[in-house]
PDB file of C-alpha atoms in Angstrom:
ATOM      1  CA  MET A   1      17.784   6.411 -14.592  1.00 50.00           C
ATOM      2  CA  SER A   2      19.022   6.939 -11.456  1.00 62.00           C
ATOM      3  CA  HIS A   3      16.919   6.301  -8.146  1.00 80.00           C
ATOM      4  CA  ASP A   4      17.736   7.479  -4.825  1.00 88.00           C
ATOM      5  CA  PRO A   5      15.653   4.722  -2.399  1.00 95.00           C
ATOM      6  CA  ILE A   6      13.920   6.357   0.546  1.00 97.00           C
ATOM      7  CA  LYS A   7      12.217   5.156   3.506  1.00 98.00           C
ATOM      8  CA  GLY A   8       8.106   4.733   4.357  1.00 98.00           C
ATOM      9  CA  VAL A   9       6.120   3.170   6.975  1.00 98.00           C
ATOM     10  CA  ASP A  10       3.272   1.516   6.135  1.00 98.00           C
ATOM     11  CA  VAL A  11       1.017   1.704   9.288  1.00 98.00           C
ATOM     12  CA  ALA A  12      -2.960   1.156  10.995  1.00 97.00           C
ATOM     13  CA  SER A  13      -4.743   1.991  14.095  1.00 97.00           C
ATOM     14  CA  LEU A  14      -2.306  -1.065  15.629  1.00 96.00           C
ATOM     15  CA  GLN A  15       0.155   1.085  15.436  1.00 97.00           C
ATOM     16  CA  GLY A  16      -1.854   3.560  18.236  1.00 96.00           C
ATOM     17  CA  THR A  17      -1.446   7.134  17.819  1.00 97.00           C
ATOM     18  CA  ILE A  18       1.336   8.064  16.320  1.00 98.00           C
ATOM     19  CA  ASN A  19       2.976  11.971  16.115  1.00 98.00           C
ATOM     20  CA  TRP A  20       3.349  12.812  12.528  1.00 98.00           C
ATOM     21  CA  SER A  21       5.629  15.938  13.404  1.00 98.00           C
ATOM     22  CA  ILE A  22       8.308  13.743  15.800  1.00 98.00           C
ATOM     23  CA  VAL A  23       8.599  10.648  12.579  1.00 98.00           C
ATOM     24  CA  LYS A  24       9.305  14.263  10.672  1.00 97.00           C
ATOM     25  CA  SER A  25      11.922  15.437  12.540  1.00 97.00           C
ATOM     26  CA  SER A  26      13.953  12.475  14.417  1.00 97.00           C
ATOM     27  CA  THR A  27      13.263   9.861  10.919  1.00 97.00           C
ATOM     28  CA  ASP A  28      14.447   9.882   6.587  1.00 97.00           C
ATOM     29  CA  ILE A  29      10.571   9.244   6.608  1.00 98.00           C
ATOM     30  CA  LYS A  30       9.411  10.142   3.936  1.00 98.00           C
ATOM     31  CA  PHE A  31       6.928   8.399   2.755  1.00 98.00           C
ATOM     32  CA  GLY A  32       3.529   6.389   4.739  1.00 98.00           C
ATOM     33  CA  ILE A  33       0.507   4.207   3.573  1.00 98.00           C
ATOM     34  CA  THR A  34      -2.061   3.906   6.102  1.00 98.00           C
ATOM     35  CA  ARG A  35      -4.751   0.971   6.097  1.00 98.00           C
ATOM     36  CA  VAL A  36      -8.237   2.694   6.107  1.00 98.00           C
ATOM     37  CA  SER A  37     -10.591  -0.240   5.000  1.00 98.00           C
ATOM     38  CA  ARG A  38     -10.854  -4.030   5.479  1.00 96.00           C
ATOM     39  CA  GLY A  39     -13.351  -6.476   3.379  1.00 95.00           C
ATOM     40  CA  LEU A  40     -16.910  -5.155   3.120  1.00 95.00           C
ATOM     41  CA  ALA A  41     -17.816  -2.194   6.022  1.00 93.00           C
ATOM     42  CA  GLU A  42     -14.887  -2.426   8.880  1.00 96.00           C
ATOM     43  CA  VAL A  43     -12.595   1.156   8.551  1.00 97.00           C
ATOM     44  CA  ASP A  44      -9.875   1.852   9.869  1.00 97.00           C
ATOM     45  CA  THR A  45      -9.783   4.347  13.278  1.00 97.00           C
ATOM     46  CA  ALA A  46      -6.489   5.777  12.614  1.00 97.00           C
ATOM     47  CA  ALA A  47      -7.295   5.739   8.855  1.00 97.00           C
ATOM     48  CA  GLN A  48      -7.814  10.022   8.403  1.00 97.00           C
ATOM     49  CA  ALA A  49      -5.557  10.985  11.413  1.00 97.00           C
ATOM     50  CA  ASN A  50      -2.805   9.364   9.440  1.00 98.00           C
ATOM     51  CA  TYR A  51      -3.637  10.512   6.249  1.00 97.00           C
ATOM     52  CA  ALA A  52      -3.962  13.981   7.772  1.00 97.00           C
ATOM     53  CA  GLY A  53      -0.751  13.740   9.951  1.00 97.00           C
ATOM     54  CA  MET A  54       1.936  12.510   6.595  1.00 97.00           C
ATOM     55  CA  TYR A  55       0.092  14.897   4.874  1.00 95.00           C
ATOM     56  CA  GLN A  56       0.391  18.189   6.850  1.00 95.00           C
ATOM     57  CA  ASN A  57       4.039  16.789   7.880  1.00 97.00           C
ATOM     58  CA  ALA A  58       5.076  16.362   4.192  1.00 96.00           C
ATOM     59  CA  ILE A  59       5.729  13.112   4.640  1.00 97.00           C
ATOM     60  CA  LEU A  60       4.322  11.514   0.585  1.00 97.00           C
ATOM     61  CA  PRO A  61       0.895   9.532   1.300  1.00 97.00           C
ATOM     62  CA  GLY A  62      -1.056   6.990   0.913  1.00 97.00           C
ATOM     63  CA  ILE A  63      -4.353   4.599   1.587  1.00 98.00           C
ATOM     64  CA  TYR A  64      -5.158   0.842   1.136  1.00 98.00           C
ATOM     65  CA  HIS A  65      -7.541  -1.653   1.224  1.00 98.00           C
ATOM     66  CA  ARG A  66      -7.175  -5.118   2.738  1.00 97.00           C
ATOM     67  CA  ALA A  67      -9.317  -7.648   0.625  1.00 96.00           C
ATOM     68  CA  PHE A  68     -10.422 -11.046   2.022  1.00 94.00           C
ATOM     69  CA  VAL A  69     -11.959 -13.105  -0.576  1.00 92.00           C
ATOM     70  CA  GLU A  70     -14.316 -14.702   1.754  1.00 91.00           C
ATOM     71  CA  MET A  71     -15.535 -11.040   2.556  1.00 91.00           C
ATOM     72  CA  GLY A  72     -17.486 -10.193  -0.608  1.00 90.00           C
ATOM     73  CA  SER A  73     -17.287  -9.637  -4.032  1.00 95.00           C
ATOM     74  CA  PRO A  74     -14.409  -7.384  -5.041  1.00 97.00           C
ATOM     75  CA  GLU A  75     -17.066  -5.099  -6.729  1.00 98.00           C
ATOM     76  CA  LYS A  76     -18.567  -4.616  -3.186  1.00 97.00           C
ATOM     77  CA  GLN A  77     -14.864  -4.032  -1.448  1.00 98.00           C
ATOM     78  CA  ALA A  78     -13.955  -1.774  -4.306  1.00 98.00           C
ATOM     79  CA  LEU A  79     -17.018  -0.113  -3.119  1.00 98.00           C
ATOM     80  CA  HIS A  80     -15.715   0.234   0.419  1.00 98.00           C
ATOM     81  CA  PHE A  81     -12.462   0.982   0.108  1.00 98.00           C
ATOM     82  CA  ALA A  82     -13.865   4.288  -2.802  1.00 98.00           C
ATOM     83  CA  THR A  83     -15.798   5.332   0.095  1.00 97.00           C
ATOM     84  CA  GLN A  84     -13.032   5.714   2.539  1.00 97.00           C
ATOM     85  CA  PHE A  85     -10.699   7.492  -0.325  1.00 97.00           C
ATOM     86  CA  ALA A  86     -12.971   9.405  -0.558  1.00 96.00           C
ATOM     87  CA  ARG A  87     -14.031  10.301   3.069  1.00 95.00           C
ATOM     88  CA  VAL A  88      -9.896  10.466   4.419  1.00 96.00           C
ATOM     89  CA  THR A  89      -8.027  11.596   1.400  1.00 94.00           C
ATOM     90  CA  PHE A  90      -7.882  15.358   0.526  1.00 86.00           C
ATOM     91  CA  LYS A  91      -8.754  17.407  -2.936  1.00 82.00           C
ATOM     92  CA  GLY A  92      -5.495  18.631  -5.124  1.00 82.00           C
ATOM     93  CA  ASP A  93      -3.153  16.771  -3.221  1.00 85.00           C
ATOM     94  CA  MET A  94      -0.548  14.600  -4.666  1.00 94.00           C
ATOM     95  CA  MET A  95      -0.495  10.881  -3.034  1.00 97.00           C
ATOM     96  CA  LEU A  96       0.692   7.204  -4.082  1.00 98.00           C
ATOM     97  CA  PRO A  97      -1.656   4.600  -5.534  1.00 98.00           C
ATOM     98  CA  PRO A  98      -4.429   3.649  -4.394  1.00 98.00           C
ATOM     99  CA  ALA A  99      -3.219  -0.120  -2.684  1.00 98.00           C
ATOM    100  CA  LEU A 100      -4.790  -3.325  -2.569  1.00 98.00           C
ATOM    101  CA  ASP A 101      -3.803  -5.577   0.104  1.00 97.00           C
ATOM    102  CA  TYR A 102      -4.054  -9.116  -1.325  1.00 96.00           C
ATOM    103  CA  GLU A 103      -2.738 -12.365   0.352  1.00 93.00           C
ATOM    104  CA  ASP A 104      -5.800 -14.594  -0.296  1.00 88.00           C
ATOM    105  CA  GLN A 105      -4.824 -17.782  -2.821  1.00 83.00           C
ATOM    106  CA  LYS A 106      -7.968 -17.750  -4.883  1.00 82.00           C
ATOM    107  CA  PRO A 107      -9.323 -16.559  -7.032  1.00 87.00           C
ATOM    108  CA  GLY A 108      -5.993 -14.206  -7.225  1.00 91.00           C
ATOM    109  CA  GLN A 109      -6.119 -12.637 -10.412  1.00 94.00           C
ATOM    110  CA  GLU A 110      -9.539 -12.189 -11.361  1.00 95.00           C
ATOM    111  CA  PHE A 111     -10.423 -11.118  -8.144  1.00 96.00           C
ATOM    112  CA  CYS A 112      -7.551  -7.919  -8.384  1.00 96.00           C
ATOM    113  CA  GLN A 113      -8.917  -7.448 -11.941  1.00 97.00           C
ATOM    114  CA  ARG A 114     -11.892  -7.316 -11.038  1.00 97.00           C
ATOM    115  CA  PHE A 115     -11.706  -5.004  -7.992  1.00 98.00           C
ATOM    116  CA  ILE A 116      -9.131  -2.605  -9.802  1.00 98.00           C
ATOM    117  CA  ASP A 117     -11.470  -2.680 -12.105  1.00 98.00           C
ATOM    118  CA  ALA A 118     -14.145  -1.364 -10.170  1.00 98.00           C
ATOM    119  CA  PHE A 119     -13.045   1.249  -8.124  1.00 98.00           C
ATOM    120  CA  ARG A 120     -11.520   2.712 -11.844  1.00 98.00           C
ATOM    121  CA  GLY A 121     -15.039   2.691 -12.380  1.00 98.00           C
ATOM    122  CA  TYR A 122     -16.372   4.621  -8.625  1.00 97.00           C
ATOM    123  CA  THR A 123     -13.476   6.864  -8.485  1.00 96.00           C
ATOM    124  CA  GLY A 124     -11.860   8.069 -12.042  1.00 95.00           C
ATOM    125  CA  VAL A 125      -8.251   7.207 -10.646  1.00 96.00           C
ATOM    126  CA  GLU A 126      -6.337   5.217 -12.927  1.00 97.00           C
ATOM    127  CA  ASP A 127      -3.049   4.302 -11.054  1.00 97.00           C
ATOM    128  CA  MET A 128      -3.028   1.760  -7.997  1.00 98.00           C
ATOM    129  CA  MET A 129      -1.118  -0.834  -6.615  1.00 98.00           C
ATOM    130  CA  ILE A 130      -0.922  -4.594  -5.492  1.00 98.00           C
ATOM    131  CA  TYR A 131       0.820  -4.905  -2.687  1.00 98.00           C
ATOM    132  CA  THR A 132       1.422  -9.072  -2.091  1.00 96.00           C
ATOM    133  CA  SER A 133       4.498 -11.588  -1.915  1.00 95.00           C
ATOM    134  CA  GLY A 134       6.483 -11.769  -4.977  1.00 93.00           C
ATOM    135  CA  SER A 135       5.729 -15.806  -4.771  1.00 92.00           C
ATOM    136  CA  PHE A 136       2.261 -14.451  -4.497  1.00 94.00           C
ATOM    137  CA  VAL A 137       2.473 -12.901  -8.099  1.00 95.00           C
ATOM    138  CA  GLU A 138       4.004 -15.561  -9.714  1.00 92.00           C
ATOM    139  CA  THR A 139       2.041 -18.234  -8.114  1.00 93.00           C
ATOM    140  CA  TRP A 140      -1.922 -17.023  -7.553  1.00 93.00           C
ATOM    141  CA  LEU A 141      -1.857 -13.797  -9.434  1.00 94.00           C
ATOM    142  CA  GLY A 142      -1.056 -15.377 -12.922  1.00 93.00           C
ATOM    143  CA  GLY A 143       1.968 -12.727 -13.776  1.00 95.00           C
ATOM    144  CA  GLU A 144       1.941  -9.568 -14.659  1.00 96.00           C
ATOM    145  CA  SER A 145       0.945 -10.430 -17.959  1.00 95.00           C
ATOM    146  CA  TRP A 146      -3.078  -9.682 -17.478  1.00 96.00           C
ATOM    147  CA  MET A 147      -1.986  -6.059 -15.502  1.00 97.00           C
ATOM    148  CA  ASP A 148      -1.639  -2.732 -17.911  1.00 97.00           C
ATOM    149  CA  ASN A 149       1.310   0.126 -16.977  1.00 97.00           C
ATOM    150  CA  LYS A 150      -1.314   1.385 -14.321  1.00 98.00           C
ATOM    151  CA  ILE A 151      -0.935  -1.358 -11.969  1.00 98.00           C
ATOM    152  CA  HIS A 152       2.375  -0.648  -9.317  1.00 98.00           C
ATOM    153  CA  LEU A 153       3.424  -3.599  -7.355  1.00 98.00           C
ATOM    154  CA  TRP A 154       4.371  -3.518  -3.854  1.00 98.00           C
ATOM    155  CA  ILE A 155       6.302  -6.524  -2.547  1.00 98.00           C
ATOM    156  CA  ALA A 156       7.023  -8.225   0.996  1.00 97.00           C
ATOM    157  CA  ASP A 157      10.041 -10.051   0.892  1.00 97.00           C
ATOM    158  CA  TYR A 158      11.583  -9.717   4.623  1.00 96.00           C
ATOM    159  CA  GLY A 159      14.569 -11.460   3.717  1.00 92.00           C
ATOM    160  CA  THR A 160      14.332 -14.404   5.074  1.00 91.00           C
ATOM    161  CA  PHE A 161      14.418 -16.966   2.725  1.00 90.00           C
ATOM    162  CA  THR A 162      15.153 -15.066  -0.222  1.00 93.00           C
ATOM    163  CA  GLY A 163      17.945 -13.118   1.044  1.00 94.00           C
ATOM    164  CA  ALA A 164      16.593 -10.037   0.056  1.00 96.00           C
ATOM    165  CA  THR A 165      17.798  -6.619   1.235  1.00 96.00           C
ATOM    166  CA  PRO A 166      16.328  -3.214   1.726  1.00 96.00           C
ATOM    167  CA  GLY A 167      15.586  -2.549  -1.884  1.00 96.00           C
ATOM    168  CA  PHE A 168      16.211  -5.404  -3.233  1.00 96.00           C
ATOM    169  CA  PRO A 169      13.347  -8.126  -3.101  1.00 97.00           C
ATOM    170  CA  LYS A 170      13.702 -11.327  -4.905  1.00 96.00           C
ATOM    171  CA  TYR A 171      10.762 -11.197  -7.267  1.00 96.00           C
ATOM    172  CA  LYS A 172      11.962  -6.717  -8.498  1.00 96.00           C
ATOM    173  CA  THR A 173      10.455  -5.667 -11.976  1.00 96.00           C
ATOM    174  CA  ASP A 174       9.895  -3.623 -13.605  1.00 96.00           C
ATOM    175  CA  ARG A 175       6.962  -2.688 -11.616  1.00 97.00           C
ATOM    176  CA  VAL A 176       7.501  -2.649  -8.414  1.00 98.00           C
ATOM    177  CA  TYR A 177       7.945   0.689  -6.578  1.00 98.00           C
ATOM    178  CA  ILE A 178       8.066  -0.461  -3.325  1.00 98.00           C
ATOM    179  CA  HIS A 179       9.772  -3.306  -1.448  1.00 98.00           C
ATOM    180  CA  GLN A 180       8.026  -3.974   2.427  1.00 98.00           C
ATOM    181  CA  TYR A 181      11.074  -5.378   3.939  1.00 98.00           C
ATOM    182  CA  SER A 182      10.620  -5.765   7.238  1.00 97.00           C
ATOM    183  CA  ALA A 183       7.700  -5.863   9.504  1.00 96.00           C
ATOM    184  CA  SER A 184       9.723  -5.450  13.282  1.00 96.00           C
ATOM    185  CA  LEU A 185      11.383  -1.849  13.338  1.00 97.00           C
ATOM    186  CA  LYS A 186      10.824   0.216  16.638  1.00 97.00           C
ATOM    187  CA  LEU A 187       9.583   3.721  16.234  1.00 97.00           C
ATOM    188  CA  GLY A 188       8.686   4.087  19.574  1.00 96.00           C
ATOM    189  CA  ALA A 189      11.087   6.358  20.180  1.00 97.00           C
ATOM    190  CA  ASN A 190      10.696   8.462  16.843  1.00 97.00           C
ATOM    191  CA  GLY A 191       6.902   8.870  17.278  1.00 97.00           C
ATOM    192  CA  ILE A 192       4.731   5.640  15.875  1.00 98.00           C
ATOM    193  CA  PRO A 193       4.254   3.359  19.464  1.00 97.00           C
ATOM    194  CA  GLY A 194       3.698  -0.404  17.401  1.00 95.00           C
ATOM    195  CA  ASN A 195       1.585  -3.268  17.728  1.00 96.00           C
ATOM    196  CA  SER A 196       0.978  -4.932  20.475  1.00 94.00           C
ATOM    197  CA  SER A 197       4.452  -6.254  20.116  1.00 96.00           C
ATOM    198  CA  GLY A 198       6.151  -2.327  19.705  1.00 96.00           C
ATOM    199  CA  ASN A 199       6.811  -3.070  16.018  1.00 97.00           C
ATOM    200  CA  THR A 200       5.998  -1.583  12.696  1.00 97.00           C
ATOM    201  CA  ASP A 201       6.724  -2.048   8.953  1.00 98.00           C
ATOM    202  CA  GLY A 202       9.214  -1.157   6.927  1.00 98.00           C
ATOM    203  CA  ASP A 203       8.735  -0.076   3.758  1.00 98.00           C
ATOM    204  CA  VAL A 204      11.312   1.628   1.120  1.00 98.00           C
ATOM    205  CA  SER A 205      11.166   3.058  -2.582  1.00 98.00           C
ATOM    206  CA  THR A 206      12.925   0.588  -5.450  1.00 97.00           C
ATOM    207  CA  LYS A 207      11.635   3.511  -8.269  1.00 96.00           C
ATOM    208  CA  ASN A 208      11.107   6.930  -7.822  1.00 96.00           C
ATOM    209  CA  LEU A 209       8.156   7.414  -6.006  1.00 96.00           C
ATOM    210  CA  HIS A 210       6.724  10.693  -7.971  1.00 94.00           C
ATOM    211  CA  GLU A 211       6.446   8.692 -11.084  1.00 95.00           C
ATOM    212  CA  ILE A 212       3.985   7.406  -9.865  1.00 97.00           C
ATOM    213  CA  ALA A 213       2.004   9.989  -7.847  1.00 96.00           C
ATOM    214  CA  ILE A 214      -1.616  10.976  -8.004  1.00 95.00           C
ATOM    215  CA  ARG A 215      -3.110  14.500  -7.575  1.00 90.00           C
ATOM    216  CA  ARG A 216      -5.593  14.049  -6.122  1.00 82.00           C
TER     217      ARG A 216
END
């Protein structure tokens, strides 16, 4: 099936106060993913405003949790994420599958599987994404054989060592729906101030995101 790639961004409180109306009117960004939680207790202070801003401006919204294995069990971190999921998102809306940002090495597969199983149990949501790199999938997550068909991948690959171009990460399987291709977009004139260096992460779809969008 043919696919017309769409552009997106992923953001957090580090990007400052975002004007999503300006993002909508001055860019071709069609989806966004905002951090809502980290570890066991940290809540991103911009999460609610970012999610609402995307939703209100017809930008397909998503949320993610930054996991740290040393901060606590996957079940406890999943509960924290589930709590923020319930607080930030809106009943009845369409959104991207909630995402687990996994950047540690071990325990990899075990942590991700337990986190996803727990989050599903807390929320009833089946479709989920894992954000990581292709090398992490192969080296630390044990490949894809353990993943069911409702686990999707969001792959970071800036092309520095792989030659990747937007939409074409080196690691690209049927499970990969989003490619984070840059950590240095300059969108200050387009409503996103950026982090301390003025940077924002850039993403692009590799498949039709509406295939995996969920209704809250």
